Coordinates of N, CA and C in Angstrom, one line a residue:
R828 N -3.9 13.1 11.7 CA -3.8 11.7 11.3 C -3.2 11.6 9.9
V829 N -3.7 12.4 9.0 CA -3.3 12.3 7.6 C -1.8 12.5 7.4
E830 N -1.2 13.5 8.1 CA 0.2 13.8 7.9 C 1.0 12.7 8.6
R831 N 0.6 12.1 9.7 CA 1.4 11.0 10.3 C 1.3 9.8 9.4
G832 N 0.1 9.6 8.9 CA -0.1 8.4 7.9 C 0.8 8.6 6.7
R833 N 0.9 9.8 6.2 CA 1.8 10.1 5.0 C 3.2 9.7 5.4
H834 N 3.6 10.1 6.6 CA 5.0 9.7 7.0 C 5.2 8.2 7.1
L835 N 4.2 7.5 7.6 CA 4.3 6.0 7.7 C 4.3 5.4 6.4
V836 N 3.5 5.8 5.5 CA 3.4 5.3 4.1 C 4.6 5.6 3.3
E837 N 5.1 6.8 3.3 CA 6.1 7.3 2.5 C 7.6 7.0 3.0
N838 N 7.7 7.0 4.3 CA 9.1 7.0 4.9 C 9.3 5.7 5.7
V839 N 8.3 5.0 6.2 CA 8.5 3.9 7.0 C 8.2 2.6 6.2
A840 N 7.0 2.4 5.8 CA 6.6 1.2 5.1 C 7.0 1.2 3.6
M841 N 7.3 2.4 3.1 CA 7.8 2.6 1.7 C 6.8 2.0 0.7
C842 N 5.5 2.2 0.9 CA 4.5 1.6 0.1 C 4.6 1.9 -1.4
A843 N 5.1 3.1 -1.7 CA 5.2 3.5 -3.1 C 6.2 2.6 -3.9
D844 N 7.1 2.0 -3.2 CA 8.1 1.2 -3.9 C 7.4 0.1 -4.8
C845 N 6.3 -0.4 -4.3 CA 5.5 -1.4 -5.1 C 4.2 -0.8 -5.7
H846 N 3.6 0.1 -4.9 CA 2.3 0.5 -5.3 C 2.2 1.8 -6.2
S847 N 3.4 2.3 -6.6 CA 3.4 3.4 -7.5 C 4.2 3.1 -8.7
P848 N 3.7 3.3 -9.9 CA 4.5 3.1 -11.1 C 5.6 4.1 -11.2
R849 N 6.6 3.8 -12.0 CA 7.7 4.7 -12.3 C 7.8 5.1 -13.7
L850 N 8.5 6.2 -13.9 CA 8.7 6.8 -15.2 C 9.9 6.0 -15.8
A851 N 10.2 6.3 -17.1 CA 11.3 5.6 -17.7 C 12.7 6.0 -17.0
T852 N 12.7 7.2 -16.4 CA 13.9 7.6 -15.7 C 14.1 6.9 -14.3
G853 N 13.1 6.1 -13.9 CA 13.2 5.4 -12.6 C 12.5 6.2 -11.5
E854 N 12.1 7.5 -11.7 CA 11.4 8.3 -10.7 C 10.0 7.8 -10.7
F855 N 9.4 8.0 -9.5 CA 8.0 7.7 -9.3 C 7.1 8.6 -10.3
D856 N 6.1 8.1 -10.8 CA 5.1 8.8 -11.6 C 4.1 9.4 -10.6
R857 N 4.4 10.7 -10.2 CA 3.6 11.3 -9.2 C 2.1 11.5 -9.6
S858 N 1.9 11.5 -10.9 CA 0.5 11.6 -11.4 C -0.3 10.3 -11.2
R859 N 0.4 9.2 -10.9 CA -0.3 8.0 -10.6 C 0.2 7.4 -9.2
W860 N 0.4 8.3 -8.3 CA 0.9 8.0 -6.9 C 0.0 7.0 -6.2
L861 N 0.6 5.9 -5.9 CA -0.1 4.8 -5.2 C -1.3 4.2 -6.0
H862 N -1.2 4.3 -7.3 CA -2.2 3.7 -8.2 C -1.9 2.3 -8.6
G863 N -0.9 1.7 -8.1 CA -0.6 0.3 -8.4 C 0.1 0.1 -9.7
G864 N 0.5 -1.1 -10.0 CA 1.2 -1.3 -11.3 C 2.1 -2.6 -11.2
P865 N 2.7 -2.9 -12.3 CA 3.5 -4.1 -12.3 C 4.7 -4.0 -11.4
L866 N 5.1 -5.0 -10.8 CA 6.3 -5.0 -9.9 C 7.6 -5.1 -10.8
G867 N 8.6 -4.4 -10.5 CA 9.8 -4.4 -11.3 C 10.8 -5.4 -10.8
F868 N 10.4 -6.3 -10.0 CA 11.3 -7.4 -9.5 C 10.5 -8.7 -9.3
K869 N 11.2 -9.8 -9.2 CA 10.5 -11.0 -8.9 C 11.4 -11.9 -8.1
P870 N 10.9 -13.0 -7.6 CA 11.8 -13.9 -6.8 C 12.7 -14.7 -7.7
A871 N 13.8 -15.1 -7.1 CA 14.8 -15.9 -7.9 C 14.3 -17.3 -8.2
G872 N 13.4 -17.8 -7.3 CA 12.9 -19.2 -7.5 C 11.4 -19.1 -7.6
E873 N 10.8 -20.3 -7.9 CA 9.4 -20.4 -8.0 C 8.8 -20.3 -6.6
M874 N 7.7 -19.5 -6.5 CA 7.0 -19.3 -5.3 C 5.7 -18.5 -5.6
P875 N 4.7 -18.6 -4.7 CA 3.6 -17.7 -4.9 C 4.0 -16.3 -4.9
W876 N 3.6 -15.5 -5.9 CA 4.1 -14.1 -6.0 C 3.1 -13.3 -6.7
A877 N 2.9 -12.1 -6.3 CA 2.0 -11.1 -6.9 C 2.9 -10.3 -8.0
A878 N 2.5 -10.4 -9.2 CA 3.3 -9.7 -10.3 C 2.9 -8.3 -10.4
V879 N 1.7 -7.9 -9.8 CA 1.2 -6.6 -9.9 C 0.8 -6.1 -8.5
A880 N 1.1 -4.9 -8.1 CA 0.7 -4.4 -6.9 C -0.6 -3.6 -7.1
P881 N -1.7 -3.8 -6.3 CA -2.9 -3.2 -6.6 C -2.9 -1.7 -6.2
P882 N -3.8 -0.9 -6.7 CA -3.9 0.5 -6.2 C -4.3 0.5 -4.8
I883 N -3.7 1.5 -4.0 CA -4.1 1.7 -2.6 C -4.6 3.1 -2.4
A884 N -4.4 4.0 -3.3 CA -4.9 5.4 -3.1 C -6.4 5.3 -3.1
G885 N -6.9 5.9 -2.0 CA -8.4 5.9 -1.8 C -8.9 4.6 -1.2
L886 N -8.0 3.6 -1.1 CA -8.4 2.3 -0.5 C -9.5 1.6 -1.2
P887 N -9.5 1.5 -2.6 CA -10.6 0.8 -3.3 C -10.8 -0.6 -2.8
G888 N -12.1 -0.9 -2.5 CA -12.5 -2.3 -2.1 C -12.4 -2.5 -0.6
Y889 N -12.0 -1.5 0.1 CA -11.9 -1.6 1.6 C -12.7 -0.5 2.3
T890 N -13.4 -0.8 3.3 CA -13.9 0.2 4.2 C -12.8 0.6 5.1
E891 N -12.9 1.7 5.8 CA -11.9 2.1 6.8 C -11.6 1.0 7.8
E892 N -12.7 0.4 8.3 CA -12.6 -0.6 9.3 C -11.9 -1.9 8.8
Q893 N -12.2 -2.3 7.6 CA -11.5 -3.4 6.9 C -10.1 -3.1 6.7
A894 N -9.7 -1.9 6.3 CA -8.3 -1.6 6.1 C -7.5 -1.6 7.4
V895 N -8.1 -1.1 8.5 CA -7.5 -1.2 9.8 C -7.2 -2.6 10.3
V896 N -8.2 -3.5 10.1 CA -8.1 -4.9 10.4 C -6.9 -5.5 9.6
F897 N -6.9 -5.2 8.3 CA -5.9 -5.7 7.4 C -4.5 -5.3 7.9
L898 N -4.3 -4.0 8.2 CA -3.0 -3.5 8.7 C -2.6 -3.9 10.1
T899 N -3.6 -4.3 10.9 CA -3.2 -4.8 12.2 C -3.1 -6.3 12.4
T900 N -3.7 -7.0 11.4 CA -3.7 -8.5 11.5 C -3.1 -9.2 10.3
G901 N -3.0 -8.5 9.2 CA -2.5 -9.1 8.0 C -3.5 -9.9 7.2
R902 N -4.8 -9.8 7.7 CA -5.9 -10.5 7.1 C -6.8 -9.6 6.2
R903 N -7.0 -10.0 4.9 CA -7.9 -9.3 4.0 C -9.3 -9.6 4.5
P904 N -10.3 -8.8 4.0 CA -11.7 -9.1 4.4 C -12.1 -10.4 3.9
S905 N -11.6 -10.9 2.8 CA -12.0 -12.2 2.3 C -11.3 -13.4 3.0
G906 N -10.3 -13.1 3.9 CA -9.6 -14.1 4.6 C -8.4 -14.6 3.8
V907 N -8.3 -14.3 2.5 CA -7.2 -14.8 1.7 C -6.0 -13.9 2.0
P908 N -4.9 -14.6 2.3 CA -3.7 -13.8 2.6 C -3.1 -13.1 1.3
C909 N -2.4 -12.0 1.5 CA -1.8 -11.4 0.3 C -0.6 -12.2 -0.1
L910 N -0.3 -12.2 -1.3 CA 0.9 -12.9 -1.8 C 2.1 -12.0 -1.6
P911 N 3.3 -12.7 -1.4 CA 4.5 -11.9 -1.4 C 4.7 -11.1 -2.7
P912 N 5.3 -10.0 -2.7 CA 6.2 -9.5 -1.6 C 5.4 -8.7 -0.6
M913 N 4.1 -8.6 -0.6 CA 3.4 -7.8 0.4 C 3.5 -8.4 1.8
P914 N 4.1 -7.7 2.7 CA 4.2 -8.2 4.1 C 2.9 -8.2 4.8
A915 N 2.7 -9.1 5.7 CA 1.5 -9.2 6.6 C 1.8 -8.2 7.8
Y916 N 1.4 -7.0 7.6 CA 1.7 -6.0 8.6 C 0.9 -6.3 9.9
R917 N 1.5 -5.9 11.0 CA 0.9 -6.0 12.3 C 1.1 -4.6 13.0
L918 N 0.5 -3.6 12.4 CA 0.6 -2.2 12.9 C -0.2 -2.1 14.2
S919 N 0.1 -1.1 15.0 CA -0.8 -0.8 16.1 C -2.1 -0.2 15.5
A920 N -3.1 -0.2 16.3 CA -4.4 0.4 15.8 C -4.2 1.8 15.5
E921 N -3.5 2.6 16.2 CA -3.3 4.0 16.0 C -2.5 4.2 14.6
D922 N -1.4 3.4 14.5 CA -0.7 3.6 13.2 C -1.5 3.2 12.0
A923 N -2.3 2.1 12.2 CA -3.2 1.7 11.1 C -4.2 2.7 10.7
A924 N -4.8 3.3 11.7 CA -5.8 4.4 11.5 C -5.2 5.6 10.8
D925 N -3.9 5.9 11.1 CA -3.2 7.0 10.5 C -2.9 6.7 9.0
V926 N -2.5 5.5 8.8 CA -2.2 5.1 7.4 C -3.5 5.1 6.6
V927 N -4.6 4.6 7.1 CA -5.9 4.6 6.4 C -6.3 6.0 6.2
A928 N -6.2 6.9 7.1 CA -6.6 8.3 6.9 C -5.8 8.9 5.7
Y929 N -4.5 8.6 5.6 CA -3.7 9.2 4.5 C -4.1 8.5 3.2
L930 N -4.2 7.2 3.2 CA -4.6 6.5 1.9 C -6.0 7.0 1.4
K931 N -6.9 7.1 2.3 CA -8.3 7.6 2.0 C -8.2 9.0 1.4
S932 N -7.2 9.8 1.8 CA -7.1 11.2 1.4 C -6.5 11.3 0.0
E933 N -5.9 10.3 -0.5 CA -5.3 10.3 -1.8 C -6.3 10.0 -2.9
P934 N -6.3 10.7 -4.0 CA -7.2 10.4 -5.1 C -7.1 9.0 -5.7
A935 N -8.2 8.3 -5.8 CA -8.2 6.9 -6.3 C -7.8 6.9 -7.8
A936 N -7.3 5.8 -8.2 CA -7.0 5.6 -9.6 C -8.3 5.6 -10.4
R937 N -8.2 6.2 -11.6 CA -9.4 6.3 -12.5 C -9.4 5.1 -13.5

């Protein structure tokens, strides 16, 4: 599950693009992989927008069950939707469980 989840996170959903900070060279800071950070882009016009992507390594603030619900329905445990640019994913239960297994395996931000 973890390896398939890694593939989905790193090669399909491309989660690192928003949830991993970058070095001055533009490369990902692998020491802070999936630890969140400021987004390097913004919308051209006014709209609700998240300026910072939260950490997802270790899935802080989510149980495994809550994370699966989030990834299959797009609903956070609080019921409040995520702000763009975060898409409201509608993964299959299997894909969501694999993503959760991988994210739980990654060390959480300190």
